Amino acid sequence: MDRAGWIGLFTRIHDGDDEGEAYHGPATRTILAGIDDATASARPIPGGHTIAEIVQHVLAWREMVADGLAGAPREVGEDDGWRPAEKPWPDLVARLAANQRALLDRLASAPEERLARHAARPRLVVHHERHHIRQGPPLRRAGKDRT
């Protein structure tokens, strides 16, 4: 995929189109809209992850790609990005939005050689984000069913 394709794909996954839809269904921003701190930190499925933990996990992988495109490649870490979510929830959502801007900027400005070297990671992160963020609506519903 070329540079413009990556920028378009990350834009669709995170921001969606005019109706907030990505090619696979609701965009990340659409899914997370209107979630409050209590919902984000609720654990409706015992032993499962909270919405905030899922976002923290996705963000760790997105930051790995952004850093690699900026010339500072690294791995996610031993915890695979599964760590306690930051509080408060609005700060985590703001960090995700800032990462989206940084990722698009770095996709636009990375030298061609660096973009080619890290090409597998953006593809992985797109599919990874789609998989995990789609868990948000069922967790949201499950939390409401338990109250």
PDB file of C-alpha atoms in Angstrom:
ATOM      1  CA  MET A   1       0.000   0.000   0.000  1.00  0.00           C
ATOM      2  CA  ASP A   2       1.303   3.469  -0.755  1.00  0.00           C
ATOM      3  CA  ARG A   3       1.510   6.449   1.606  1.00  0.00           C
ATOM      4  CA  ALA A   4      -1.848   7.926   0.571  1.00  0.00           C
ATOM      5  CA  GLY A   5      -3.494   4.530   1.044  1.00  0.00           C
ATOM      6  CA  TRP A   6      -2.198   4.238   4.614  1.00  0.00           C
ATOM      7  CA  ILE A   7      -3.324   7.768   5.470  1.00  0.00           C
ATOM      8  CA  GLY A   8      -6.771   7.070   4.024  1.00  0.00           C
ATOM      9  CA  LEU A   9      -7.083   3.756   5.833  1.00  0.00           C
ATOM     10  CA  PHE A  10      -6.100   5.150   9.254  1.00  0.00           C
ATOM     11  CA  THR A  11      -8.445   8.081   8.711  1.00  0.00           C
ATOM     12  CA  ARG A  12     -11.368   5.770   7.870  1.00  0.00           C
ATOM     13  CA  ILE A  13     -10.674   3.371  10.760  1.00  0.00           C
ATOM     14  CA  HIS A  14     -10.438   6.123  13.377  1.00  0.00           C
ATOM     15  CA  ASP A  15     -12.573   9.001  12.083  1.00  0.00           C
ATOM     16  CA  GLY A  16     -14.890   7.339   9.575  1.00  0.00           C
ATOM     17  CA  ASP A  17     -16.796   9.122   6.855  1.00  0.00           C
ATOM     18  CA  ASP A  18     -19.353  11.923   7.222  1.00  0.00           C
ATOM     19  CA  GLU A  19     -21.687   9.523   9.070  1.00  0.00           C
ATOM     20  CA  GLY A  20     -18.916   8.176  11.343  1.00  0.00           C
ATOM     21  CA  GLU A  21     -18.659   4.897   9.465  1.00  0.00           C
ATOM     22  CA  ALA A  22     -15.466   3.093   8.495  1.00  0.00           C
ATOM     23  CA  TYR A  23     -15.425   0.368   5.844  1.00  0.00           C
ATOM     24  CA  HIS A  24     -16.069  -2.310   8.494  1.00  0.00           C
ATOM     25  CA  GLY A  25     -18.807  -0.548  10.492  1.00  0.00           C
ATOM     26  CA  PRO A  26     -18.631   2.282  13.007  1.00  0.00           C
ATOM     27  CA  ALA A  27     -15.288   4.084  13.224  1.00  0.00           C
ATOM     28  CA  THR A  28     -13.269   4.087  16.451  1.00  0.00           C
ATOM     29  CA  ARG A  29     -14.254   7.670  17.260  1.00  0.00           C
ATOM     30  CA  THR A  30     -17.942   6.850  16.684  1.00  0.00           C
ATOM     31  CA  ILE A  31     -17.808   3.778  18.939  1.00  0.00           C
ATOM     32  CA  LEU A  32     -16.124   5.692  21.756  1.00  0.00           C
ATOM     33  CA  ALA A  33     -18.355   8.771  21.545  1.00  0.00           C
ATOM     34  CA  GLY A  34     -20.561   9.280  24.575  1.00  0.00           C
ATOM     35  CA  ILE A  35     -18.807   6.752  26.803  1.00  0.00           C
ATOM     36  CA  ASP A  36     -18.350   8.168  30.292  1.00  0.00           C
ATOM     37  CA  ASP A  37     -15.719   7.242  32.885  1.00  0.00           C
ATOM     38  CA  ALA A  38     -18.035   4.822  34.714  1.00  0.00           C
ATOM     39  CA  THR A  39     -18.876   2.937  31.510  1.00  0.00           C
ATOM     40  CA  ALA A  40     -15.253   2.932  30.350  1.00  0.00           C
ATOM     41  CA  SER A  41     -14.025   1.459  33.626  1.00  0.00           C
ATOM     42  CA  ALA A  42     -16.877  -1.020  34.133  1.00  0.00           C
ATOM     43  CA  ARG A  43     -16.004  -4.715  33.949  1.00  0.00           C
ATOM     44  CA  PRO A  44     -19.331  -6.325  32.996  1.00  0.00           C
ATOM     45  CA  ILE A  45     -17.699  -9.629  32.112  1.00  0.00           C
ATOM     46  CA  PRO A  46     -15.759 -11.069  35.082  1.00  0.00           C
ATOM     47  CA  GLY A  47     -12.131 -11.520  34.087  1.00  0.00           C
ATOM     48  CA  GLY A  48     -12.663  -9.546  30.886  1.00  0.00           C
ATOM     49  CA  HIS A  49     -11.203  -6.197  29.929  1.00  0.00           C
ATOM     50  CA  THR A  50     -12.837  -2.825  30.410  1.00  0.00           C
ATOM     51  CA  ILE A  51     -13.380  -0.474  27.479  1.00  0.00           C
ATOM     52  CA  ALA A  52     -10.649   1.763  28.909  1.00  0.00           C
ATOM     53  CA  GLU A  53      -8.197  -1.154  29.057  1.00  0.00           C
ATOM     54  CA  ILE A  54      -9.000  -2.055  25.451  1.00  0.00           C
ATOM     55  CA  VAL A  55      -8.363   1.539  24.356  1.00  0.00           C
ATOM     56  CA  GLN A  56      -5.106   1.595  26.361  1.00  0.00           C
ATOM     57  CA  HIS A  57      -4.042  -1.635  24.619  1.00  0.00           C
ATOM     58  CA  VAL A  58      -4.913  -0.335  21.145  1.00  0.00           C
ATOM     59  CA  LEU A  59      -3.132   2.926  21.900  1.00  0.00           C
ATOM     60  CA  ALA A  60       0.065   1.112  22.915  1.00  0.00           C
ATOM     61  CA  TRP A  61       0.179  -0.567  19.491  1.00  0.00           C
ATOM     62  CA  ARG A  62      -0.647   2.670  17.636  1.00  0.00           C
ATOM     63  CA  GLU A  63       2.135   4.481  19.541  1.00  0.00           C
ATOM     64  CA  MET A  64       4.588   1.731  18.579  1.00  0.00           C
ATOM     65  CA  VAL A  65       3.839   2.362  14.891  1.00  0.00           C
ATOM     66  CA  ALA A  66       3.986   6.154  15.251  1.00  0.00           C
ATOM     67  CA  ASP A  67       7.338   5.914  17.025  1.00  0.00           C
ATOM     68  CA  GLY A  68       8.729   3.578  14.361  1.00  0.00           C
ATOM     69  CA  LEU A  69       7.674   5.956  11.605  1.00  0.00           C
ATOM     70  CA  ALA A  70       9.378   8.790  13.511  1.00  0.00           C
ATOM     71  CA  GLY A  71      12.647   6.828  13.497  1.00  0.00           C
ATOM     72  CA  ALA A  72      12.447   5.427  17.032  1.00  0.00           C
ATOM     73  CA  PRO A  73      11.355   1.805  16.504  1.00  0.00           C
ATOM     74  CA  ARG A  74      10.386  -0.155  19.591  1.00  0.00           C
ATOM     75  CA  GLU A  75       8.220  -3.046  20.673  1.00  0.00           C
ATOM     76  CA  VAL A  76       4.993  -2.754  22.647  1.00  0.00           C
ATOM     77  CA  GLY A  77       6.477  -4.414  25.734  1.00  0.00           C
ATOM     78  CA  GLU A  78       6.158  -7.568  27.739  1.00  0.00           C
ATOM     79  CA  ASP A  79       2.630  -6.681  28.799  1.00  0.00           C
ATOM     80  CA  ASP A  80       1.594  -6.447  25.114  1.00  0.00           C
ATOM     81  CA  GLY A  81      -0.055  -3.119  25.930  1.00  0.00           C
ATOM     82  CA  TRP A  82      -2.437  -4.660  28.459  1.00  0.00           C
ATOM     83  CA  ARG A  83      -1.963  -2.420  31.450  1.00  0.00           C
ATOM     84  CA  PRO A  84      -4.263  -0.566  33.796  1.00  0.00           C
ATOM     85  CA  ALA A  85      -6.020   2.190  31.919  1.00  0.00           C
ATOM     86  CA  GLU A  86      -5.239   5.795  32.572  1.00  0.00           C
ATOM     87  CA  LYS A  87      -7.670   7.910  34.523  1.00  0.00           C
ATOM     88  CA  PRO A  88      -9.649   9.925  33.830  1.00  0.00           C
ATOM     89  CA  TRP A  89     -11.265   8.510  30.715  1.00  0.00           C
ATOM     90  CA  PRO A  90     -11.380  11.852  28.817  1.00  0.00           C
ATOM     91  CA  ASP A  91      -7.576  12.040  29.060  1.00  0.00           C
ATOM     92  CA  LEU A  92      -7.226   8.594  27.487  1.00  0.00           C
ATOM     93  CA  VAL A  93      -9.592   9.553  24.656  1.00  0.00           C
ATOM     94  CA  ALA A  94      -7.630  12.797  24.144  1.00  0.00           C
ATOM     95  CA  ARG A  95      -4.387  10.791  24.018  1.00  0.00           C
ATOM     96  CA  LEU A  96      -5.917   8.537  21.352  1.00  0.00           C
ATOM     97  CA  ALA A  97      -6.942  11.608  19.304  1.00  0.00           C
ATOM     98  CA  ALA A  98      -3.435  13.071  19.647  1.00  0.00           C
ATOM     99  CA  ASN A  99      -1.968   9.743  18.521  1.00  0.00           C
ATOM    100  CA  GLN A 100      -4.246   9.799  15.463  1.00  0.00           C
ATOM    101  CA  ARG A 101      -2.882  13.219  14.469  1.00  0.00           C
ATOM    102  CA  ALA A 102       0.719  12.114  15.121  1.00  0.00           C
ATOM    103  CA  LEU A 103       0.256   8.883  13.202  1.00  0.00           C
ATOM    104  CA  LEU A 104      -1.182  10.675  10.161  1.00  0.00           C
ATOM    105  CA  ASP A 105       1.596  13.288  10.291  1.00  0.00           C
ATOM    106  CA  ARG A 106       4.253  10.586  10.506  1.00  0.00           C
ATOM    107  CA  LEU A 107       2.683   8.571   7.697  1.00  0.00           C
ATOM    108  CA  ALA A 108       2.768  11.735   5.578  1.00  0.00           C
ATOM    109  CA  SER A 109       6.334  12.713   6.425  1.00  0.00           C
ATOM    110  CA  ALA A 110       8.265   9.474   7.006  1.00  0.00           C
ATOM    111  CA  PRO A 111      11.006   8.845   4.469  1.00  0.00           C
ATOM    112  CA  GLU A 112       9.937   6.303   1.865  1.00  0.00           C
ATOM    113  CA  GLU A 113      12.573   3.831   3.064  1.00  0.00           C
ATOM    114  CA  ARG A 114      11.245   3.973   6.653  1.00  0.00           C
ATOM    115  CA  LEU A 115       7.660   3.608   5.482  1.00  0.00           C
ATOM    116  CA  ALA A 116       8.621   0.515   3.481  1.00  0.00           C
ATOM    117  CA  ARG A 117      10.593  -0.963   6.406  1.00  0.00           C
ATOM    118  CA  HIS A 118       7.640  -0.607   8.784  1.00  0.00           C
ATOM    119  CA  ALA A 119       4.881  -1.466   6.279  1.00  0.00           C
ATOM    120  CA  ALA A 120       3.754  -4.616   8.096  1.00  0.00           C
ATOM    121  CA  ARG A 121       3.115  -2.795  11.369  1.00  0.00           C
ATOM    122  CA  PRO A 122       0.471  -0.327  10.172  1.00  0.00           C
ATOM    123  CA  ARG A 123      -1.406  -3.224   8.558  1.00  0.00           C
ATOM    124  CA  LEU A 124      -1.285  -5.177  11.814  1.00  0.00           C
ATOM    125  CA  VAL A 125      -2.418  -2.159  13.842  1.00  0.00           C
ATOM    126  CA  VAL A 126      -5.383  -1.441  11.539  1.00  0.00           C
ATOM    127  CA  HIS A 127      -6.699  -4.989  11.925  1.00  0.00           C
ATOM    128  CA  HIS A 128      -5.823  -5.066  15.611  1.00  0.00           C
ATOM    129  CA  GLU A 129      -7.714  -1.824  16.295  1.00  0.00           C
ATOM    130  CA  ARG A 130     -10.728  -2.972  14.304  1.00  0.00           C
ATOM    131  CA  HIS A 131     -10.840  -6.250  16.245  1.00  0.00           C
ATOM    132  CA  HIS A 132     -10.576  -4.725  19.709  1.00  0.00           C
ATOM    133  CA  ILE A 133     -12.584  -1.520  19.316  1.00  0.00           C
ATOM    134  CA  ARG A 134     -15.523  -3.523  17.982  1.00  0.00           C
ATOM    135  CA  GLN A 135     -15.721  -5.073  21.479  1.00  0.00           C
ATOM    136  CA  GLY A 136     -16.779  -1.677  22.882  1.00  0.00           C
ATOM    137  CA  PRO A 137     -20.497  -1.734  21.988  1.00  0.00           C
ATOM    138  CA  PRO A 138     -21.138  -5.245  23.393  1.00  0.00           C
ATOM    139  CA  LEU A 139     -19.302  -4.315  26.613  1.00  0.00           C
ATOM    140  CA  ARG A 140     -21.316  -1.119  26.817  1.00  0.00           C
ATOM    141  CA  ARG A 141     -24.573  -3.074  26.434  1.00  0.00           C
ATOM    142  CA  ALA A 142     -23.446  -5.750  28.904  1.00  0.00           C
ATOM    143  CA  GLY A 143     -22.692  -3.072  31.488  1.00  0.00           C
ATOM    144  CA  LYS A 144     -26.147  -1.553  31.087  1.00  0.00           C
ATOM    145  CA  ASP A 145     -27.797  -4.969  31.362  1.00  0.00           C
ATOM    146  CA  ARG A 146     -26.107  -5.534  34.754  1.00  0.00           C
ATOM    147  CA  THR A 147     -27.293  -2.264  36.290  1.00  0.00           C
TER     148      THR A 147
END
